[in-house]
Structures are given as structure tokens and as C-alpha cells.
Coordinates of C-alpha atoms and ligand atoms in Angstrom, one line a residue:
M316 CA 201.5 41.0 146.4
V317 CA 199.5 39.4 149.2
K318 CA 198.5 35.9 148.4
S319 CA 194.9 34.7 148.7
G320 CA 194.1 33.5 152.2
W321 CA 190.8 32.0 151.0
G322 CA 190.7 28.5 152.4
A323 CA 194.4 28.2 151.6
T324 CA 194.9 25.4 154.1
D325 CA 192.4 23.1 152.4
S326 CA 192.9 24.0 148.8
T327 CA 195.8 23.5 146.6
S328 CA 194.3 25.3 143.7
L329 CA 193.7 28.4 145.7
Q330 CA 197.4 28.6 146.5
S331 CA 197.8 29.7 142.9
A332 CA 195.5 32.7 143.5
D333 CA 197.3 36.0 143.9
V334 CA 194.7 37.7 145.9
D335 CA 191.2 37.0 147.3
V336 CA 189.4 39.6 145.1
I337 CA 190.1 41.4 141.9
V338 CA 188.4 44.7 141.5
V339 CA 187.9 46.1 138.0
G340 CA 187.5 49.8 138.1
G341 CA 189.1 50.7 141.4
G342 CA 189.0 54.5 141.1
G343 CA 185.3 55.3 141.2
V344 CA 182.9 55.8 144.1
A345 CA 182.2 52.0 144.0
G346 CA 185.8 50.8 143.7
L347 CA 187.0 53.0 146.6
Y348 CA 184.3 51.9 148.9
L349 CA 184.7 48.3 147.9
L350 CA 188.4 48.5 148.7
Y351 CA 187.7 50.0 152.1
R352 CA 185.3 47.2 152.9
L353 CA 187.6 44.4 151.7
K354 CA 190.4 45.9 153.6
G355 CA 188.2 46.0 156.7
L356 CA 187.5 42.3 156.4
G357 CA 191.2 41.5 156.0
L358 CA 190.7 40.2 152.4
S359 CA 193.4 40.8 149.9
A360 CA 192.6 42.7 146.8
T361 CA 194.1 44.1 143.6
A362 CA 192.2 46.8 141.8
F363 CA 192.7 48.0 138.2
E364 CA 191.8 51.4 137.1
A365 CA 192.0 52.8 133.5
G366 CA 192.3 56.3 134.8
Q367 CA 195.5 57.8 136.0
D368 CA 194.0 58.6 139.4
V369 CA 190.9 58.1 141.5
G370 CA 187.5 59.8 140.8
G371 CA 185.8 57.6 138.1
T372 CA 183.0 59.7 136.7
W373 CA 184.4 62.7 138.4
Y374 CA 187.9 62.1 137.1
W375 CA 186.8 61.8 133.4
N376 CA 183.9 64.3 133.1
R377 CA 185.7 67.7 133.6
Y378 CA 183.6 69.7 131.2
P379 CA 182.7 73.2 132.2
G380 CA 179.6 73.3 134.5
C381 CA 179.8 69.7 135.5
R382 CA 178.3 69.2 138.9
C383 CA 176.1 66.8 140.9
D384 CA 172.3 66.8 140.4
V385 CA 171.7 65.4 143.9
D386 CA 172.4 67.6 147.0
S387 CA 175.9 67.0 148.1
L388 CA 175.0 66.4 151.7
E389 CA 173.2 63.3 150.2
Y390 CA 175.6 62.5 147.4
S391 CA 178.4 61.6 149.7
Y392 CA 179.5 58.4 151.5
S393 CA 177.8 57.5 154.7
F394 CA 180.1 54.8 155.9
A395 CA 182.4 56.9 158.1
S396 CA 180.7 59.2 160.6
D397 CA 183.8 61.4 161.1
L398 CA 184.2 61.9 157.3
Q399 CA 180.6 63.0 156.9
Q400 CA 180.8 65.3 159.9
E401 CA 184.1 66.9 158.9
W402 CA 183.6 67.3 155.2
H403 CA 182.3 70.7 154.1
W404 CA 180.5 71.1 150.8
P405 CA 180.7 74.7 149.8
E406 CA 177.6 74.6 147.6
R407 CA 174.2 72.9 147.5
Y408 CA 175.4 70.7 144.6
G409 CA 179.1 69.8 144.4
T410 CA 181.0 70.8 141.4
Q411 CA 183.1 68.2 139.6
P412 CA 186.4 69.5 141.1
E413 CA 184.9 69.5 144.6
I414 CA 183.7 65.9 144.2
L415 CA 187.0 64.8 142.8
R416 CA 188.8 66.5 145.7
Y417 CA 186.4 64.6 148.1
L418 CA 187.1 61.2 146.5
S419 CA 190.8 61.9 146.5
H420 CA 190.6 62.8 150.2
V421 CA 188.7 59.5 150.8
A422 CA 191.4 57.5 149.0
N423 CA 194.1 59.2 151.1
R424 CA 192.3 59.1 154.4
F425 CA 191.6 55.4 154.2
A426 CA 194.9 54.5 152.4
L427 CA 193.2 52.9 149.4
R428 CA 195.6 54.0 146.6
R429 CA 198.0 51.3 147.4
Y430 CA 195.6 48.6 146.1
I431 CA 195.0 50.3 142.8
R432 CA 197.1 49.9 139.6
F433 CA 196.3 53.1 137.7
N434 CA 196.6 53.6 133.9
T435 CA 195.7 49.9 133.6
R436 CA 192.7 48.7 131.7
V437 CA 191.4 45.1 132.1
T438 CA 190.9 43.5 128.8
S439 CA 189.8 40.0 129.7
A440 CA 188.5 38.0 132.7
V441 CA 188.2 34.2 132.4
F442 CA 186.8 31.9 135.0
D443 CA 188.2 28.3 135.3
S444 CA 185.5 26.1 136.8
E445 CA 187.9 23.5 138.0
S446 CA 190.1 25.7 140.1
N447 CA 187.2 28.3 140.8
L448 CA 189.6 31.1 139.9
W449 CA 189.2 34.2 137.7
T450 CA 192.2 35.1 135.6
V451 CA 192.3 38.8 134.7
V452 CA 194.5 40.2 132.1
T453 CA 195.2 43.9 131.5
D454 CA 196.6 46.1 128.7
Q455 CA 199.8 46.4 130.7
N456 CA 200.3 42.6 130.5
D457 CA 199.4 42.0 134.1
T458 CA 197.8 38.6 134.8
V459 CA 196.2 38.2 138.2
R460 CA 194.2 35.3 139.6
A461 CA 191.6 35.4 142.4
P462 CA 188.6 33.4 143.4
F463 CA 186.4 36.4 143.1
C464 CA 186.1 39.2 140.6
I465 CA 184.0 42.3 141.2
M466 CA 183.1 44.7 138.4
A467 CA 183.1 48.3 139.7
T468 CA 183.3 49.5 136.1
G469 CA 180.5 52.1 136.2
N470 CA 177.3 52.6 134.3
L471 CA 178.3 55.8 132.6
S472 CA 182.0 55.2 131.9
T473 CA 182.1 54.3 128.2
P474 CA 181.8 57.7 126.3
R475 CA 180.3 57.4 122.9
K476 CA 180.6 59.5 119.8
P477 CA 178.1 58.9 117.0
D478 CA 179.5 57.2 113.9
F479 CA 179.3 60.4 111.8
P480 CA 180.9 60.1 108.4
G481 CA 184.1 62.2 108.3
I482 CA 184.4 62.4 112.1
D483 CA 188.2 62.1 111.8
M484 CA 188.5 64.7 109.1
F485 CA 187.7 67.7 111.3
Q486 CA 190.7 70.0 111.5
G487 CA 189.6 72.0 114.5
A488 CA 189.6 70.8 118.1
S489 CA 187.0 68.2 119.2
Y490 CA 186.1 67.0 122.7
H491 CA 183.8 64.5 124.3
T492 CA 182.3 65.8 127.6
G493 CA 183.2 62.4 129.2
L494 CA 186.9 62.6 128.2
W495 CA 187.5 66.3 128.9
P496 CA 191.1 67.5 128.9
H497 CA 192.6 67.9 132.4
E498 CA 194.0 71.3 131.6
G499 CA 190.6 72.6 130.6
V500 CA 189.6 74.3 127.3
D501 CA 189.5 78.0 126.5
F502 CA 186.8 78.7 123.9
T503 CA 187.4 82.4 123.9
G504 CA 187.0 83.9 120.4
L505 CA 186.0 80.5 118.9
K506 CA 183.1 79.3 116.8
V507 CA 181.9 76.3 118.8
G508 CA 179.4 73.6 118.0
I509 CA 178.0 71.3 120.6
I510 CA 176.1 68.1 119.7
G511 CA 173.7 66.8 122.4
T512 CA 171.3 68.3 124.9
G513 CA 171.3 65.7 127.7
S514 CA 172.6 66.5 131.2
S515 CA 176.2 67.0 130.0
G516 CA 175.1 69.3 127.2
V517 CA 172.7 71.3 129.3
Q518 CA 175.2 71.8 132.1
S519 CA 178.0 72.9 129.8
I520 CA 176.1 75.0 127.2
P521 CA 175.7 78.2 129.5
H522 CA 179.5 78.1 130.3
I523 CA 180.7 77.5 126.7
A524 CA 178.3 80.2 125.5
A525 CA 179.7 82.7 128.0
Q526 CA 183.2 82.2 126.4
A527 CA 182.7 81.4 122.8
E528 CA 182.4 83.9 120.0
H529 CA 179.4 81.9 118.8
L530 CA 177.9 78.7 120.0
H531 CA 175.7 76.5 117.8
V532 CA 173.7 73.9 119.7
F533 CA 172.8 70.9 117.6
Q534 CA 169.7 69.4 119.3
R535 CA 168.0 66.2 118.2
T536 CA 165.6 65.7 121.1
A537 CA 164.5 68.4 123.5
N538 CA 164.9 67.3 127.1
F539 CA 163.2 68.5 130.3
S540 CA 165.4 70.5 132.6
L541 CA 164.5 72.1 135.9
P542 CA 166.3 74.8 137.8
A543 CA 168.8 73.4 140.2
R544 CA 168.7 76.5 142.4
N545 CA 172.3 75.9 143.3
A546 CA 173.5 78.3 146.1
P547 CA 176.3 78.5 148.6
M548 CA 175.8 76.0 151.4
D549 CA 173.5 77.4 154.1
A550 CA 175.4 76.9 157.4
E551 CA 172.2 76.2 159.3
I552 CA 171.0 73.6 156.9
E553 CA 174.4 72.0 156.9
A554 CA 174.5 71.9 160.7
M555 CA 171.1 70.4 161.0
H556 CA 171.7 67.9 158.3
K557 CA 174.8 66.7 160.0
V558 CA 173.0 66.3 163.3
E559 CA 170.3 64.3 161.6
Y560 CA 172.7 62.2 159.4
P561 CA 172.3 58.9 161.2
V562 CA 168.6 59.0 160.9
R563 CA 168.6 60.5 157.4
R564 CA 171.0 57.9 155.9
Q565 CA 168.9 55.1 157.3
A566 CA 165.6 56.7 156.2
A567 CA 167.0 57.1 152.7
Y568 CA 166.9 53.3 152.3
D569 CA 163.1 53.4 152.8
T570 CA 162.6 55.8 149.8
P571 CA 162.3 55.0 146.1
F572 CA 165.2 57.2 145.0
G573 CA 167.5 56.8 148.0
I574 CA 167.1 60.3 149.3
A575 CA 165.4 61.2 152.6
G576 CA 163.7 64.4 153.5
Y577 CA 160.9 64.4 150.9
P578 CA 157.6 63.3 152.3
P579 CA 156.0 60.8 149.9
P580 CA 153.2 62.4 147.9
E581 CA 149.7 61.1 148.7
K582 CA 147.6 62.6 146.0
S583 CA 147.2 62.1 142.3
A584 CA 147.9 65.1 140.1
L585 CA 144.3 64.6 138.8
E586 CA 142.6 64.8 142.1
V587 CA 143.4 68.4 142.8
S588 CA 142.1 71.5 141.1
A589 CA 144.1 73.0 138.2
G590 CA 144.9 76.0 140.5
E591 CA 146.1 73.8 143.3
R592 CA 148.3 71.8 140.9
E593 CA 149.8 74.9 139.5
R594 CA 150.6 76.2 143.0
I595 CA 152.3 72.9 143.9
Y596 CA 154.4 72.7 140.7
E597 CA 155.4 76.4 141.2
S598 CA 156.6 75.8 144.7
K599 CA 158.6 72.8 143.6
W600 CA 160.0 74.8 140.6
R601 CA 161.1 77.5 143.0
Y602 CA 162.7 75.0 145.5
G603 CA 164.7 73.4 142.7
G604 CA 165.9 69.8 142.2
S605 CA 164.3 66.8 140.6
I606 CA 163.1 64.7 143.5
S607 CA 161.1 67.5 144.9
F608 CA 159.4 68.0 141.5
L609 CA 158.8 64.3 140.8
Y610 CA 157.3 64.1 144.3
A611 CA 154.7 66.7 143.6
F612 CA 152.1 63.9 143.1
N613 CA 152.1 60.2 143.4
D614 CA 151.3 59.3 139.8
L615 CA 153.6 61.4 137.7
L616 CA 155.6 58.4 136.6
T617 CA 152.7 56.0 136.2
N618 CA 149.8 57.9 134.8
K619 CA 150.2 59.7 131.4
A620 CA 147.4 62.1 132.0
A621 CA 148.9 63.1 135.4
N622 CA 152.3 63.4 133.8
D623 CA 151.0 65.6 131.0
T624 CA 150.1 68.3 133.6
A625 CA 153.7 68.3 134.9
S626 CA 155.2 68.2 131.4
E627 CA 153.0 71.1 130.3
F628 CA 153.9 73.1 133.4
V629 CA 157.6 72.9 132.4
R630 CA 156.9 73.6 128.7
Q631 CA 155.1 76.8 129.8
K632 CA 158.2 77.8 131.9
I633 CA 160.4 77.3 128.9
R634 CA 158.1 79.4 126.7
A635 CA 158.1 82.1 129.4
T636 CA 161.9 82.1 129.6
V637 CA 163.0 81.9 125.9
K638 CA 162.2 85.1 124.1
N639 CA 162.2 83.8 120.5
S640 CA 159.0 81.7 120.3
K641 CA 160.3 79.5 117.5
V642 CA 163.4 78.6 119.6
A643 CA 161.2 78.1 122.6
D644 CA 159.0 75.6 120.7
L645 CA 162.0 73.7 119.6
L646 CA 163.3 73.5 123.2
A647 CA 159.9 72.4 124.6
P648 CA 160.0 68.6 124.9
T649 CA 157.2 66.7 123.3
T650 CA 158.6 63.2 122.7
H651 CA 158.6 61.8 126.2
P652 CA 156.8 62.2 129.5
I653 CA 158.8 64.3 132.0
G654 CA 160.9 62.2 134.3
T655 CA 161.1 59.2 131.9
K656 CA 164.6 60.3 130.9
R657 CA 167.0 61.4 133.6
L658 CA 165.5 64.8 134.7
I659 CA 168.2 67.4 134.1
L660 CA 169.0 70.2 136.6
D661 CA 170.5 73.4 135.2
T662 CA 171.6 76.9 135.9
N663 CA 170.5 79.4 133.3
Y664 CA 170.1 76.8 130.5
Y665 CA 167.0 78.2 128.8
E666 CA 168.1 81.8 129.5
T667 CA 171.2 81.0 127.4
Y668 CA 169.1 80.9 124.3
N669 CA 168.4 84.6 124.7
R670 CA 172.0 85.4 124.0
D671 CA 172.9 86.9 120.6
N672 CA 175.9 84.5 120.3
V673 CA 173.8 81.3 120.7
T674 CA 171.9 79.5 117.9
L675 CA 169.8 76.4 118.3
V676 CA 169.9 74.0 115.3
D677 CA 167.3 71.4 115.0
V678 CA 169.0 68.2 113.9
K679 CA 165.9 66.0 114.2
G680 CA 164.3 67.8 111.3
A681 CA 167.6 68.1 109.4
P682 CA 170.0 65.4 110.7
I683 CA 173.8 65.8 110.8
E684 CA 175.1 64.1 107.6
E685 CA 178.8 64.5 108.1
I686 CA 181.6 66.1 110.0
T687 CA 183.6 68.1 107.5
R688 CA 187.2 69.4 107.6
T689 CA 185.8 72.8 108.7
G690 CA 182.7 72.0 110.7
L691 CA 179.6 69.9 110.1
R692 CA 176.9 69.6 107.5
T693 CA 173.3 68.8 108.1
T694 CA 170.7 67.9 105.4
K695 CA 169.9 71.6 105.4
G696 CA 173.1 73.5 105.8
S697 CA 176.8 73.7 106.6
Y698 CA 178.4 75.2 109.7
D699 CA 181.9 76.5 110.0
L700 CA 183.3 75.6 113.5
D701 CA 186.6 76.0 115.3
A702 CA 185.7 73.4 117.9
I703 CA 183.1 70.6 118.3
V704 CA 181.9 69.3 121.6
F705 CA 180.4 65.9 121.6
A706 CA 177.9 65.8 124.5
T707 CA 176.6 62.6 123.1
G708 CA 176.6 60.4 126.1
F709 CA 177.6 56.9 126.9
D710 CA 177.2 53.2 126.0
A711 CA 175.4 53.1 129.4
M712 CA 175.1 50.2 131.8
T713 CA 176.6 47.5 129.7
G714 CA 179.3 49.2 127.7
A715 CA 182.2 49.0 130.2
M716 CA 181.6 45.3 130.9
L717 CA 181.1 44.3 127.3
D718 CA 184.3 46.0 126.4
I719 CA 186.0 43.3 128.5
D720 CA 186.2 39.7 127.2
I721 CA 184.4 38.1 130.1
R722 CA 183.9 34.4 129.8
V723 CA 183.9 31.0 131.5
S724 CA 186.5 28.8 130.0
G725 CA 184.8 26.3 127.8
G726 CA 181.6 28.2 128.4
P727 CA 179.8 31.3 127.2
A728 CA 181.1 34.8 126.8
L729 CA 179.2 37.6 128.5
K730 CA 178.6 39.3 125.2
D731 CA 176.8 36.1 124.0
S732 CA 174.8 35.7 127.2
W733 CA 173.7 39.4 126.9
S734 CA 173.2 39.5 123.1
A735 CA 169.5 40.1 123.5
G736 CA 170.0 42.5 126.4
P737 CA 171.6 42.3 129.9
R738 CA 170.2 39.7 132.4
T739 CA 171.2 39.6 136.0
Y740 CA 169.9 38.5 139.4
L741 CA 169.4 41.7 141.4
G742 CA 171.9 43.5 139.3
L743 CA 174.5 41.7 141.5
M744 CA 175.4 38.5 139.7
I745 CA 174.9 36.8 136.3
A746 CA 173.7 33.2 135.8
G747 CA 176.5 31.2 134.2
F748 CA 179.3 33.4 135.6
P749 CA 180.3 32.1 139.1
N750 CA 182.1 34.3 141.6
L751 CA 181.6 37.4 139.4
F752 CA 179.8 40.4 141.0
T753 CA 178.5 43.6 139.6
I754 CA 178.0 46.9 141.5
T755 CA 174.7 48.7 140.4
G756 CA 174.5 46.5 137.4
P757 CA 171.5 46.3 135.0
G758 CA 168.5 45.0 137.0
S759 CA 169.3 47.1 140.0
P760 CA 167.9 50.6 140.9
G761 CA 171.4 52.1 140.8
V762 CA 171.0 54.6 138.0
K763 CA 167.5 55.5 139.1
S764 CA 168.7 56.6 142.6
N765 CA 171.2 58.5 144.5
M766 CA 174.1 56.4 143.2
M767 CA 176.3 56.9 146.3
L768 CA 173.7 55.2 148.5
S769 CA 173.0 52.4 146.0
I770 CA 176.8 51.8 145.6
E771 CA 177.2 51.5 149.3
Q772 CA 174.2 49.1 149.6
H773 CA 175.4 46.9 146.7
T774 CA 178.9 46.8 148.0
N775 CA 177.8 46.0 151.6
W776 CA 175.7 43.1 150.2
I777 CA 178.6 41.7 148.1
V778 CA 181.2 42.0 150.9
D779 CA 178.8 40.5 153.4
C780 CA 178.3 37.7 151.0
L781 CA 182.0 37.1 150.7
Q782 CA 182.3 37.1 154.4
H783 CA 179.5 34.5 154.6
L784 CA 181.3 32.3 152.1
R785 CA 184.6 32.7 153.8
S786 CA 183.3 31.9 157.3
R787 CA 181.8 28.7 155.9
R788 CA 184.8 27.9 153.8
H789 CA 182.8 28.0 150.6
R790 CA 184.6 28.8 147.4
R791 CA 181.9 29.2 144.8
I792 CA 178.6 31.1 144.4
E793 CA 176.5 31.2 141.4
V794 CA 173.0 32.3 140.3
E795 CA 170.3 29.7 139.8
P796 CA 169.0 30.4 136.2
E797 CA 165.4 30.3 137.4
A798 CA 166.1 33.0 140.0
E799 CA 167.6 35.2 137.3
E800 CA 164.7 34.5 134.9
N801 CA 162.2 35.5 137.6
W802 CA 164.1 38.7 138.4
V803 CA 164.4 39.7 134.8
S804 CA 160.7 39.2 134.4
H805 CA 159.9 41.2 137.5
V806 CA 162.2 44.1 136.4
R807 CA 160.3 44.2 133.1
E808 CA 156.9 44.0 134.7
V809 CA 157.7 46.8 137.1
A810 CA 159.0 49.0 134.2
D811 CA 155.9 48.2 132.1
S812 CA 153.7 49.4 134.9
T813 CA 155.3 52.9 134.6
L814 CA 155.8 55.5 131.9
Y815 CA 159.6 54.9 131.6
P816 CA 159.5 52.7 128.5
L817 CA 157.8 55.5 126.6
A818 CA 161.1 57.3 126.3
N819 CA 163.9 56.5 123.9
S820 CA 166.4 56.8 126.7
W821 CA 169.8 55.3 127.5
Y822 CA 167.9 53.3 130.2
M823 CA 166.4 51.5 127.2
G824 CA 169.7 51.3 125.2
A825 CA 168.0 53.5 122.7
N826 CA 170.9 55.9 122.3
I827 CA 173.2 53.2 120.8
P828 CA 172.2 52.1 117.3
G829 CA 171.8 48.3 117.3
K830 CA 171.7 47.9 121.0
P831 CA 168.8 45.7 122.2
L832 CA 165.9 47.8 123.4
I833 CA 165.4 46.5 126.9
F834 CA 164.6 48.7 129.9
M835 CA 167.7 48.0 132.1
P836 CA 167.2 49.5 135.5
Y837 CA 164.9 48.2 138.2
V838 CA 162.4 51.0 138.9
G839 CA 160.5 49.5 141.8
G840 CA 162.6 51.8 144.1
V841 CA 165.5 51.5 146.4
H842 CA 163.2 50.6 149.3
M843 CA 161.7 47.6 147.5
Y844 CA 165.0 46.5 146.1
K845 CA 166.8 46.6 149.5
K846 CA 164.0 44.7 151.1
K847 CA 164.4 41.9 148.4
C848 CA 168.2 41.8 148.8
D849 CA 167.8 41.5 152.6
E850 CA 165.2 38.7 152.2
V851 CA 167.4 36.8 149.9
V852 CA 170.1 36.7 152.5
A853 CA 167.6 35.9 155.4
N854 CA 166.4 33.0 153.3
G855 CA 169.9 31.5 153.0
Y856 CA 171.0 33.3 149.8
E857 CA 167.8 32.3 148.0
G858 CA 168.4 32.0 144.3
F859 CA 172.1 31.4 144.6
A860 CA 173.9 28.0 144.6
I861 CA 176.8 28.0 147.1
S862 CA 179.3 25.2 146.9
G863 CA 183.0 24.2 147.1
Ligands
LIG105 P1 182.5 55.2 137.8 O1 182.6 56.5 138.5 O2 182.2 55.3 136.3 O3 183.9 54.4 137.9 C1 184.2 53.3 137.2 C2 185.7 53.3 137.0 O4 186.0 52.0 136.3 C3 186.2 54.4 136.1 O5 187.1 55.1 136.7 C4 186.7 53.7 134.8 O6 187.9 54.3 134.4 C5 187.0 52.3 135.4 N1 187.0 51.2 134.4 C6 185.9 50.9 133.5 N2 186.3 49.9 132.8 C7 187.5 49.5 133.2 C8 188.4 48.5 132.7 N3 188.1 47.6 131.8 N4 189.6 48.4 133.3 C9 190.0 49.2 134.3 N5 189.2 50.2 134.8 C10 188.0 50.4 134.2 N6 174.9 60.0 139.9 C11 174.1 60.6 140.9 O7 173.6 59.8 141.8 N7 174.1 61.9 141.1 C12 174.7 62.8 140.3 O8 174.6 64.0 140.4 C13 175.4 62.2 139.2 N8 176.1 63.0 138.3 C14 176.7 62.5 137.2 C15 177.4 63.3 136.3 C16 178.0 62.8 135.2 C17 178.7 63.7 134.3 C18 178.0 61.4 135.0 C19 178.6 60.9 133.8 C20 177.4 60.6 135.9 C21 176.8 61.1 137.0 N9 176.2 60.3 138.0 C22 175.5 60.8 139.0 C23 176.3 58.8 137.9 C24 177.7 58.5 138.4 O9 178.3 57.7 137.4 C25 177.7 57.8 139.7 O10 177.1 58.7 140.7 C26 179.0 57.3 140.3 O11 180.0 58.3 140.2 C27 179.4 56.0 139.7 O12 180.5 55.5 140.4 P2 181.1 54.1 139.9 O13 182.3 53.8 140.8 O14 180.0 53.0 139.9 O15 181.5 54.3 138.4
LIG106 P1 172.7 61.7 127.2 O1 171.7 62.0 128.2 O2 172.7 60.3 126.5 O3 172.6 62.8 126.0 C1 173.2 62.6 124.8 C2 172.8 63.7 123.9 O4 173.4 63.5 122.6 C3 171.3 63.6 123.6 O5 170.8 64.9 123.5 C4 171.2 62.9 122.2 O6 170.1 63.1 121.5 C5 172.5 63.5 121.6 N1 172.9 62.7 120.4 C6 173.4 61.4 120.5 N2 173.7 61.0 119.2 C7 173.3 62.0 118.4 C8 173.3 62.1 117.0 N3 173.8 61.2 116.2 N4 172.9 63.3 116.5 C9 172.5 64.3 117.3 N5 172.4 64.2 118.6 C10 172.8 63.1 119.2 O7 174.2 61.8 127.7 P2 174.8 62.8 128.8 O8 174.2 64.2 128.6 O9 176.2 62.7 128.9 O10 174.2 62.2 130.2 C11 174.2 60.8 130.4 C12 173.8 60.6 131.9 O11 174.9 60.9 132.7 C13 172.7 61.5 132.4 O12 171.4 61.0 132.0 C14 172.9 61.5 133.9 O13 172.4 60.3 134.4 C15 174.4 61.5 133.9 N6 174.8 62.9 134.0 C16 174.4 63.6 135.1 C17 174.8 64.9 135.3 C18 174.4 65.7 136.4 O14 173.6 66.6 136.3 N7 174.9 65.5 137.6 C19 175.6 65.5 134.3 C20 175.9 64.8 133.2 C21 175.6 63.5 133.1 P3 168.8 62.1 121.5 O15 168.2 62.4 122.9 O16 168.0 62.4 120.4 O17 169.4 60.7 121.5

């Protein structure tokens, strides 16, 4: 292992560091890019990855139908011009196997695997304030010390099954979409039940329905889904996009969602005639994708009356597609404004309910009471099943970090600091936890954006910060509590000026019983966030105390 070179000449304590940086979660989009950047700066790093190979999200979520909901020409790294010019995406939205192949290619091409210890889960990370070193321990009994520790653990990397009574009694096969078997699953001839109609459920339901003898969909909350309009990659579009890449990638940073090419809407949904509104929604519906639709008007996420027009448009589309009117009513979302939960993109989702072998079961009206040996039971009936698919989501944004015992020796544990909800400065660092960075953490716009771009932006900020510290021979950086307090308040104020808090979403922690109900992402937009991050640096790392 390469020893830490961090100020080694003037520090005895650092001579006991094994590397400069420990990366937790080395296999995802964030871990890989981080390793690439650290390597480029000549910093030594060890990364730990719970998975057996690279891919992160795209390694674990192998359920049928899993694919990107951002155009792949955008959902791809921008850091290497050759890579983005050479890589060919066969379809508008990459499938899980394609994205996994891409990330594996990146790991090979930039020789990143050598830094990653696979099949290794970090269990604790403890900072010693005297030596300014993090000590990280894993489930494989590794102990590694470094001045800096970076959490690239992902926001949607802790799959969660509800705590149904009897869940371990089921004698059939059960799966979670986020932990899908690598060899795939053949549902042919089986009676299958799927619980959950978020993005994972909506993407997988048409595929499972096409195989299974019968599919029962257990829906608690209806969600809005738009047609993806996936298609083979258009050669002309691809060529043009690649020519424009340098401009597009830069322009993406000036947009709220980190995706260029969509002119910002200027009008309110309420200032045009009903006919004009319908025409605009219809053209967005036909084009496919979520950004296009949410960009129909400038107030869809801030004005309930404006949002109602878009929500109703989609409800009408659902009613026009689903032949059984009772089923259509159940599928038409009424509990939240469109866009306040992650807007889903699908291929033939609503059409699937016209199949004879698909039954929608309302488990809001009649909740699931228990999983039985032979299926499941709701308050209204029992269902015999050969297989159950849990498309029940994740302990999002905080789950992976809180699964690790992160603490400062003699000081607080992260789970205590975050007991009332996560608090960060810029989603990059946490007051009271020196030299610990997070990539797209709570308080950043990460999950509300094209994650590839946000991950690159966060990583660049962190690595530039390390470079700044190293060039000045500093050994310690920490957040000033007041800066964190101000940022947390700002994140809350911005969220409160939108419709987002009206939805019981995982953004709010609402999907996990007992989790504090705090709106976690920053929804001021990638453009505003990046501006703030850049200003912080220009003002000499405003809000951070640098020492050592
Ligand atoms: P991850 O990919 O989650 O990687 C984190 C890694 O950390 C994992 O490999 C995990 O094993 C590892 N890890 C966690 N804890 C530990 C530990 N204690 N020790 C060791 N290793 C650990 N975003 C978009 O912008 N567009 C999309 O279309 C899109 N589609 C998605 C589809 C699905 C099914 C899901 C679940 C998410 C999707 N996302 C999408 C969000 C997606 O998570 C990000 O785009 C991106 O892949 C996140 O990369 P990451 O490296 O931050 O996290
Ligand atoms: P999710 O959006 O949290 O959906 C979980 C589903 O399970 C919801 O329908 C939820 O119902 C249901 N559920 C949970 N507990 C239940 C219970 N006790 N009884 C009945 N139903 C229950 O999770 P996800 O679908 O895995 O998606 C998570 C995120 O990952 C997405 O929002 C998106 O950001 C990302 N993702 C993206 C894509 C893509 O298109 N590229 C694909 C998959 C995932 P309630 O709504 O009532 O809680």
C-alpha cells in the first residue's frame, strides 16, 4: 500500500497514515470518478466497495426493465473527451446492462480497479482529533488510516423491505429490485406479486407481466409516470450531440436539473388559454422524458393551481389508456402534485393493465397485513403467489452513511448529530466531522438533477479542496457550525417555496417509518448551487475552518 504523502516531512502522526484518502463506496459513478481525480493529483487512495465489482446502482439494480431516466448522451461522464466521443449508446435511454458495461469500461480504461477492495463493507470510521486521522474498519477486518475520508456511498444504495409480519415465512421466491440476482429471474408460468409502484416497480411491471402466468400489483400510492419514448439512438442526433458536447456540458451547469438543451420556460401555466396549455402538454407528452414536461411552464413546481393543470392532463392520459375505468381511477394519482415525487418514465406501463393476466390491488384501502407461507394477506383478502417482488425502495440519502458507525473519538456519532434529520454544509461536509466529505449528500441538489453531472461537480469541488489544503500544507478542514445552520435554513426555505414538501416522498424520508420528516435535497437548482460552491471557494473557503 502507498503511504500517505500528506505533509509527511513535517508530521510524525501522518507517517502512521496508510494513504491520503479513504473512499467508501468505490464502485459507483462517484467512487470511480473520485479515484480518477485523486490519481490525477498523485494522491494515494484506498477504496472499499461492498459489491463484487464496479457499477454501484447499476451493479445492484438488475431487475427487468431497469434503465436510465435521463438521456444517456447526458447521463454519462464528461471528464474525458475521448471517452464521450468514442462511446456509443445504442438507445436514447441506457439499459442497466449498458450502463454497467460503460462503468466497467471506465474502470478498465483508467485503471481504477487496482485501488478498490471489492466485497468489503466499511463498518466504522472514527476520527482522532489529535492526529487528524480517520481510521476505517471493514467487515473483512481491514483497518486503514488516512487524513481524509470521502463517502461515495450513494443516495439510493440501501434497499429496504417493509417490516411486514411473516416476511421470512414465505416459501416461494422473493426478490428486492435493488438486490436483483445476477443470473436473472425467469417468471414464466408463475403467479407473481409485486409490491410498490415507484420507478423500479413501474419499469419492471410490464416485463414481469409479459412472462408471468399472472401478476398482482400491490399499489399503495399511485404515481405519475410519463412515456419515456425510448428508441434506438438516432445517428444524426448522436453526431450533433457529440459535436456540441463541450458547449452542452458547460451549459448544463447553468440549468436547474443539470441537463442542457431545454430552453427555460417563460410563461406560467395559468397565463395561456386552456387550448394552448393542452397543445403544449401534448407536444411534451409526445416528445417523452420528464425535463421536457416539467419545463412546459415556469411554475409547475411552485404554484399548485398551475400544477393541477399538468396533473390533470396526465390523469386524463391514464384514463384514456386503461380500459377498465375502476383500474384507471386507482392508477390516477391524487395524493401529490406531479413532479413532487421523482417523475417516472415508462414504456407501456399503463397499457400493461389492459392485459388479462394483470390485476391491480389497492393496498391503501386494504393494507397488507402479513406475508404468509403461500403469498400475502391484506385486510380484504389473501393472494397465493409463487414469487414476491419487493419494489419498495431505499432508505434514501442517509441510509448508507448511518449504517456505518461514523464518529469523532470522544465526540458525537453521526447518528446522534442527525437524529432530527441530516444537516450538512452544501451537502459536502458536516459540522463536527473534520476531514469527512460526502458526494451529493443531503443538502445538495444531487438527487434532483442529472446525477452524473452533480457527482462530477461535487467530486471536482472536493478534490480541488484537497489540492488547496495540500498546496498550503494544511491538514484539517471543518465546517463552521453557523455556516451549516445557515445552509440548512436556506435549503428548508427554498423547499418551502415549492410544492415538493406536499408529497410524502423519499426526499422527505416519508417512506421509512420513524425517519424524521425533513426535506433533504436542495431544490434551488444545480445552477444556483454551483454558483454558491464557487463563491465559497472564491471567498477563501467561506464557512470552513482550515488549520493544521
Ligand atoms: P451508488 O451508485 O449507489 O454507489 C455507491 C456504492 O457504495 C455502491 O456500490 C455500494 O455498494 C457502496 N457502498 C455503500 N455503503 C458502503 C459501505 N459501507 N462500504 C462499502 N461500500 C459501500 N440518477 C439519474 O440521474 N438518472 C437516472 O436515470 C437514474 N436511474 C436510477 C435507477 C435506479 C434503479 C436507481 C436505484 C437510481 C438511479 N439514479 C439515477 C440515481 C443513481 O443512484 C445515480 O445516478 C448514481 O448511479 C449514483 O452513483 P453513486 O456512486 O453516488 O452511488
Ligand atoms: P420508491 O420510489 O420509494 O417506491 C417504493 C414503492 O414501494 C412505492 O410505491 C411505495 O408506496 C411502495 N411501498 C413501500 N412500502 C410499502 C408498504 N409497506 N406497503 C405497500 N407499498 C409499499 O422506490 P423505487 O421505485 O425503487 O425508486 C427509488 C428511486 O430510485 C426513484 O425515485 C428514482 O430516483 C430512482 N430510480 C430511478 C429509475 C429510473 O427510471 N432510472 C428506476 C428506479 C429507481 P408509497 O408511495 O405509498 O410509499
